[in-house]
C-alpha atoms as one frame of an Amber mdcrd trajectory, in Angstrom:
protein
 200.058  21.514 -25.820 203.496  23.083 -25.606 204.989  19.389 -26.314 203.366
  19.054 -29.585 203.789  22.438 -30.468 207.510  21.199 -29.418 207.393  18.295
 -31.949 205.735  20.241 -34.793 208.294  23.165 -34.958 209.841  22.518 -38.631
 213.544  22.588 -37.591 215.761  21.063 -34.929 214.483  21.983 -31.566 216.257
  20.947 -27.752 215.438  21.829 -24.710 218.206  21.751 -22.002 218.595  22.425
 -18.364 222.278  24.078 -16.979 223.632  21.569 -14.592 226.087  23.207 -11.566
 229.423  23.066 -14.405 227.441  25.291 -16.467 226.862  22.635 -19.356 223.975
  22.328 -21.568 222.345  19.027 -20.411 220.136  17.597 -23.129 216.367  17.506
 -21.280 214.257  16.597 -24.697 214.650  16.767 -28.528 212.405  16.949 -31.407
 212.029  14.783 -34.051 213.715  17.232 -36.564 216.627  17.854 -34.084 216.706
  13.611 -34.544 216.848  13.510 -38.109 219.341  16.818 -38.927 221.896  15.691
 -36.399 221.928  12.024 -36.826 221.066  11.163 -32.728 218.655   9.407 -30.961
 216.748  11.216 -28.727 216.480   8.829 -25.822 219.893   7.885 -26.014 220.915
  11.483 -26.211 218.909  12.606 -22.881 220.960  13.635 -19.607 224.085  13.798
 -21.728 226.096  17.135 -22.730 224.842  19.004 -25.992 227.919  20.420 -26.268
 229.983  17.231 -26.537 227.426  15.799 -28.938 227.306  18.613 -31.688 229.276
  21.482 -30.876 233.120  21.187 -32.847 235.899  21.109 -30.269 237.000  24.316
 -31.113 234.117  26.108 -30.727 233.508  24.604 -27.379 234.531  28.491 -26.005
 232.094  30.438 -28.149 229.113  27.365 -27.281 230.187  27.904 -23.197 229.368
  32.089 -23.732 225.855  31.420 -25.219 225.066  28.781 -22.561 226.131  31.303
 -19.752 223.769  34.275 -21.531 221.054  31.757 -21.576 221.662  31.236 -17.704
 221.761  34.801 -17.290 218.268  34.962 -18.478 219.559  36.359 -22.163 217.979
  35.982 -25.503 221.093  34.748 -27.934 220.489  34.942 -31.508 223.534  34.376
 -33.560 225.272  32.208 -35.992 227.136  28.785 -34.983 228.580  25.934 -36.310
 227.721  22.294 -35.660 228.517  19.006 -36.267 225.451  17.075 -38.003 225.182
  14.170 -39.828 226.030  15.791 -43.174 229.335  17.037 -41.980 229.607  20.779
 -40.551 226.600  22.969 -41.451 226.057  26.636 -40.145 223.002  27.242 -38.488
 221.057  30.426 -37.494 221.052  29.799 -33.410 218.223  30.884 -31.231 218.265
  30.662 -27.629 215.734  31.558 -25.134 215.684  31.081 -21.477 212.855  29.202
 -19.228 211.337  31.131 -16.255 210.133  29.630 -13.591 211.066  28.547  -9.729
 212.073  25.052 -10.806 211.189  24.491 -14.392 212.593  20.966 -16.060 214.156
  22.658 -18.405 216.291  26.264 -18.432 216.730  27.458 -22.062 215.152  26.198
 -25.523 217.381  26.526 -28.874 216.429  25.965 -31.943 218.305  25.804 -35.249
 217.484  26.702 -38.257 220.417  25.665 -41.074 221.390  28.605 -43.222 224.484
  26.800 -44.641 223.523  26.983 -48.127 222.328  31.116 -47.902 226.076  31.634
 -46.253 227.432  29.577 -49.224 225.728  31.745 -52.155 226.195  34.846 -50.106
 230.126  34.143 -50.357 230.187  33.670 -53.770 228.057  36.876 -54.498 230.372
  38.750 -52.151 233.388  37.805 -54.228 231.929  38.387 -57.502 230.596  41.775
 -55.958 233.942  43.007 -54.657 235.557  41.744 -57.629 232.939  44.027 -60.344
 233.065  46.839 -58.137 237.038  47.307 -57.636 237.488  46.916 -61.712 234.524
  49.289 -62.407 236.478  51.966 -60.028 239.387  51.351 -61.229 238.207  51.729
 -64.681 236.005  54.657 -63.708 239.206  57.070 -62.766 240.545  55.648 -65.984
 237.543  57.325 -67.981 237.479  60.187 -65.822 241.096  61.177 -66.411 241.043
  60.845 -69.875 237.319  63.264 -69.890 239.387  65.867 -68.059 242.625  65.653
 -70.408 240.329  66.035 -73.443 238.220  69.114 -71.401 241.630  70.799 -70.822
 242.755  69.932 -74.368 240.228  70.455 -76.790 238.687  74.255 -78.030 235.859
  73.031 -79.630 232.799  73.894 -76.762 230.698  70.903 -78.190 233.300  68.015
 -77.693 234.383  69.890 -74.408 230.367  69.606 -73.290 230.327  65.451 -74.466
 233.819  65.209 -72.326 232.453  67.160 -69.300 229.119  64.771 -69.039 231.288
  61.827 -69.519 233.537  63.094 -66.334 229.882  63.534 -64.252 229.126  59.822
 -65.583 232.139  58.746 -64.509 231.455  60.134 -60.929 228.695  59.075 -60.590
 229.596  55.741 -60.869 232.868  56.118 -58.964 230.065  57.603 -56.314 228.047
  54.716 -56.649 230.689  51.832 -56.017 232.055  54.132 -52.489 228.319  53.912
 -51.560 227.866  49.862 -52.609 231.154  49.532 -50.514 230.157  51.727 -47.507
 226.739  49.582 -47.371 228.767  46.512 -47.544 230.928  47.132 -44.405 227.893
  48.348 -42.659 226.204  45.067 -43.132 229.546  42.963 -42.494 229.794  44.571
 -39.224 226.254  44.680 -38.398 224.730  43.893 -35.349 221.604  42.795 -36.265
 220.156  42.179 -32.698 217.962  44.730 -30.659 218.563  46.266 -28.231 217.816
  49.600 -25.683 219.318  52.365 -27.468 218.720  56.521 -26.941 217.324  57.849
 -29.525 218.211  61.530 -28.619 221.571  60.487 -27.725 222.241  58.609 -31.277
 220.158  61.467 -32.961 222.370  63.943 -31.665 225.735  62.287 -32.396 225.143
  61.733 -35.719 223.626  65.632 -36.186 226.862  67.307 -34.550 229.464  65.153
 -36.547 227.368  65.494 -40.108 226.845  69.166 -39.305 230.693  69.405 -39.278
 230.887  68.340 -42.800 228.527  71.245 -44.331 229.259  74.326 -42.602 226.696
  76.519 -44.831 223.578  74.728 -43.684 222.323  76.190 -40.586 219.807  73.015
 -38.595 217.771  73.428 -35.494 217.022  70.285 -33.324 214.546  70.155 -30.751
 214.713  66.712 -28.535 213.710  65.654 -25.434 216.214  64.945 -22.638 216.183
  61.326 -23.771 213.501  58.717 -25.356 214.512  55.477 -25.237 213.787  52.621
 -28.178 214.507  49.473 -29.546 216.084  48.699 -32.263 218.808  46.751 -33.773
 222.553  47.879 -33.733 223.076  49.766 -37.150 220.124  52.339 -35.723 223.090
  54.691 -35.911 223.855  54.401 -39.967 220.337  54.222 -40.466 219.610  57.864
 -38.944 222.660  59.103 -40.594 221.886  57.978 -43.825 218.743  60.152 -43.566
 220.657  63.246 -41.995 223.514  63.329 -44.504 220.782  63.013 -47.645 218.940
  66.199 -45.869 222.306  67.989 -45.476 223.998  67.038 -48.977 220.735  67.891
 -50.945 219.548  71.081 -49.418 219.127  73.739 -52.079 216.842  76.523 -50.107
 217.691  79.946 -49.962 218.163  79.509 -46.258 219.448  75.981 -46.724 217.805
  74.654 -43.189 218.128  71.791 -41.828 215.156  70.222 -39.182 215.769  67.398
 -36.889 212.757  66.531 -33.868 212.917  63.415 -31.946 209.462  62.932 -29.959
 206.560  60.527 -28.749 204.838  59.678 -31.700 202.222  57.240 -29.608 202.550
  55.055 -26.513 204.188  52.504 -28.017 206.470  54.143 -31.095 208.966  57.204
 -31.107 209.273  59.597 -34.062 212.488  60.768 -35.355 211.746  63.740 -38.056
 214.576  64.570 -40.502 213.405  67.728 -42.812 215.147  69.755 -45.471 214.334
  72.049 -48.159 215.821  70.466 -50.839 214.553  68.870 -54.338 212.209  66.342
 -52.889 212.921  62.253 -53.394 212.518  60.540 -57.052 209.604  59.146 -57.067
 211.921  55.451 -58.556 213.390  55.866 -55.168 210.096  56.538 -53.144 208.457
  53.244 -54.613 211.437  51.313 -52.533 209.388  52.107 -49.138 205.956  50.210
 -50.825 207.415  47.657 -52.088 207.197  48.995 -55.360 211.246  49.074 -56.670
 214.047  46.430 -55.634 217.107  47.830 -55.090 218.534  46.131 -58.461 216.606
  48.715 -60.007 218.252  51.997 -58.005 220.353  54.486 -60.280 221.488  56.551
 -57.936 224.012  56.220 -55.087 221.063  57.987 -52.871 218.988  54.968 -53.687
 221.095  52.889 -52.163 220.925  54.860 -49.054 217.519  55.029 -49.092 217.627
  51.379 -49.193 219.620  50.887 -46.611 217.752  53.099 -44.176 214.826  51.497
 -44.977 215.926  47.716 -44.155 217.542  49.023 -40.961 214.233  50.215 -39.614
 212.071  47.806 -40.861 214.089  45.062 -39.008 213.457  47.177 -36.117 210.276
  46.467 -35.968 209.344  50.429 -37.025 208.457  52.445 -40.422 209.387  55.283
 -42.802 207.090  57.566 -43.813 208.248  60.005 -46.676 205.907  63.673 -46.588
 206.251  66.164 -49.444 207.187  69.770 -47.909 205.639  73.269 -49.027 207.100
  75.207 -51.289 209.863  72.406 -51.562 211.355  69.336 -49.532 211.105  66.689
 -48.118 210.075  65.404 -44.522 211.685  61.840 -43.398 209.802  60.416 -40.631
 211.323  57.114 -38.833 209.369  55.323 -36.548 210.778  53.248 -34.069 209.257
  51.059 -31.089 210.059  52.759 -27.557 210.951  50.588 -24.920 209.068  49.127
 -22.701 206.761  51.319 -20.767 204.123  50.381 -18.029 200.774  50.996 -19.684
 198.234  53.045 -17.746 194.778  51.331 -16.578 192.970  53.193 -18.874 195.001
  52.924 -22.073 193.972  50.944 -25.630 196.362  49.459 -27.952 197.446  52.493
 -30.418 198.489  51.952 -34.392 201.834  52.605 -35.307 201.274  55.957 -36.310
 199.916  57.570 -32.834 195.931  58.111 -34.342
């Protein structure tokens, strides 16, 4: 059964064993691994994967992932490879065999994402291109707005330069935050793994609370809670504490942060404030109901941000108006593995 499933899978498949040099000896191959990379399966059997599709000089980087997959690792990541329509980048996935002596140690599969990489590029360059003349262009406007402020008596053209000078920051706002996103996905680590969640929680709540001395926060945490999630956990949870810090507008100007046990399986990280409350255009982003092309605010694009971290954690966001005012930011996030007791049942996500 495993065979045909094998066969069936819609992109390149191979299944290798690890001989005693640590190479990647080709075991099987499915039909679409056949047809992308321009080999013959039979022929290609007992011989090295690497040599056969893996450019010279990235021999090194093919060597690591082999070694994680002996190591019993899961390795997800982007490679390139020689195929029969030249170089094409694929989206790698690698996962180990178990077993006392199994034919084979590790399946990959490959799934070719040369053509998203390719559009992404050219977005990227038109992106970086739009945003550096719209800032540049921005402290244009807003220079002139404050010359004529300073300049002019009459208190109705100073009022139409003064909203043009918010305009203009709040654009010149917008393209830091566009930018800021940008390097956060560039340098993303989009694989999970074991992280802290009181430990990142806290981090990020000492060095935002450094940045806005007036609001007082209280934190209550356990001495740890661990959970998985992928590696930009950290600007995700920030995003949420700095938009709780910078938009507090209560007379006591409090900030509350709780990291607990939401359910067996999913840990709760609460983020409150008593500040204006969320637009309700930005609120539809968590139901699907806004794309981010249609965000107006810098905050959106936070909001966006936060949200695609932690929904490609496998966890939720839950958004709960607060009495008289504000707002209460729950993030959900899958704890790590924990041995279930005899007499558990399978909870929901949100611990009923």
């Amino acid at each position: 059964q495993f065979r045909t499933f094998f066969e069936q899978v819609p992109t390149p498949a191979v299944g290798i064993s690890i001989d005693k040099a640590g190479r990647p000896i080709v075991e099987h191959v499915n039909t679409n691994f056949e047809e992308v990379f321009g080999v013959d399966g039979a022929t290609l059997e007992k011989s090295s994967l690497a040599e056969c599709i893996v450019p010279p000089e990235k021999r090194a980087e093919s060597a690591t992932i082999v070694g994680e997959l002996r190591d019993g690792q899961v390795v997800e990541q982007e490679v390139q490879r020689s195929t029969e329509q030249g170089f094409r980048t694929f989206a790698f996935t690698g996962v180990p065999v178990a077993g006392d002596d199994p034919e084979v140690d590790a399946y990959a599969i490959y799934s070719d994402v040369t053509t998203e990489q390719e559009q992404r590029q050219r977005l990227q360059v038109l992106y970086r291109v739009l945003r550096h003349d719209l800032r540049n262009r921005m402290n244009v406007v807003k220079g002139n707005a404050e010359i004529i402020c300073a300049e002019i008596d009459d208190p109705e053209l100073r009022e139409w330069a003064e909203a043009l000078s918010a305009s203009a920051d709040e654009l010149i706002e917008l393209s830091s935050q566009t930018r800021q996103i940008e390097r956060s996905l560039d340098a993303g680590d989009y694989a999970r793994h074991t992280v802290d969640s009181v430990e990142v929680t806290e981090d990020v709540l000492d060095d935002v609370s450094s940045q806005y001395p007036d609001v007082e926060y209280r934190c209550d945490t356990p001495s740890e809670l661990p959970i998985v999630a992928n590696g930009l956990i950290d600007t995700a949870i920030r995003n949420a504490v700095e938009n709780a810090f910078e938009h507090n507008v209560g007379p006591e100007q409090t900030v509350e942060v709780t990291v607990r046990s939401a359910s067996r399986n999913y840990a709760e990280i609460s983020i409150r404030d008593d500040g204006p409350g969320i637009p309700e255009s930005e609120r539809r982003l968590f139901d699907g109901g806004s794309e981010i092309t249609q965000l107006q605010h810098a905050s959106g694009l936070g909001l966006w941000l936060l949200n695609w971290i932690v929904t490609q954690s496998g966890g939720e966001i839950e958004l709960v108006d607060v009495e008289p005012t504000g707002t209460e930011v729950r993030i959900r996030l899958p704890l790590a593995y924990r041995e279930p007791e005899a007499s558990s049942t399978v909870d929901e996500i949100t611990g009923d």
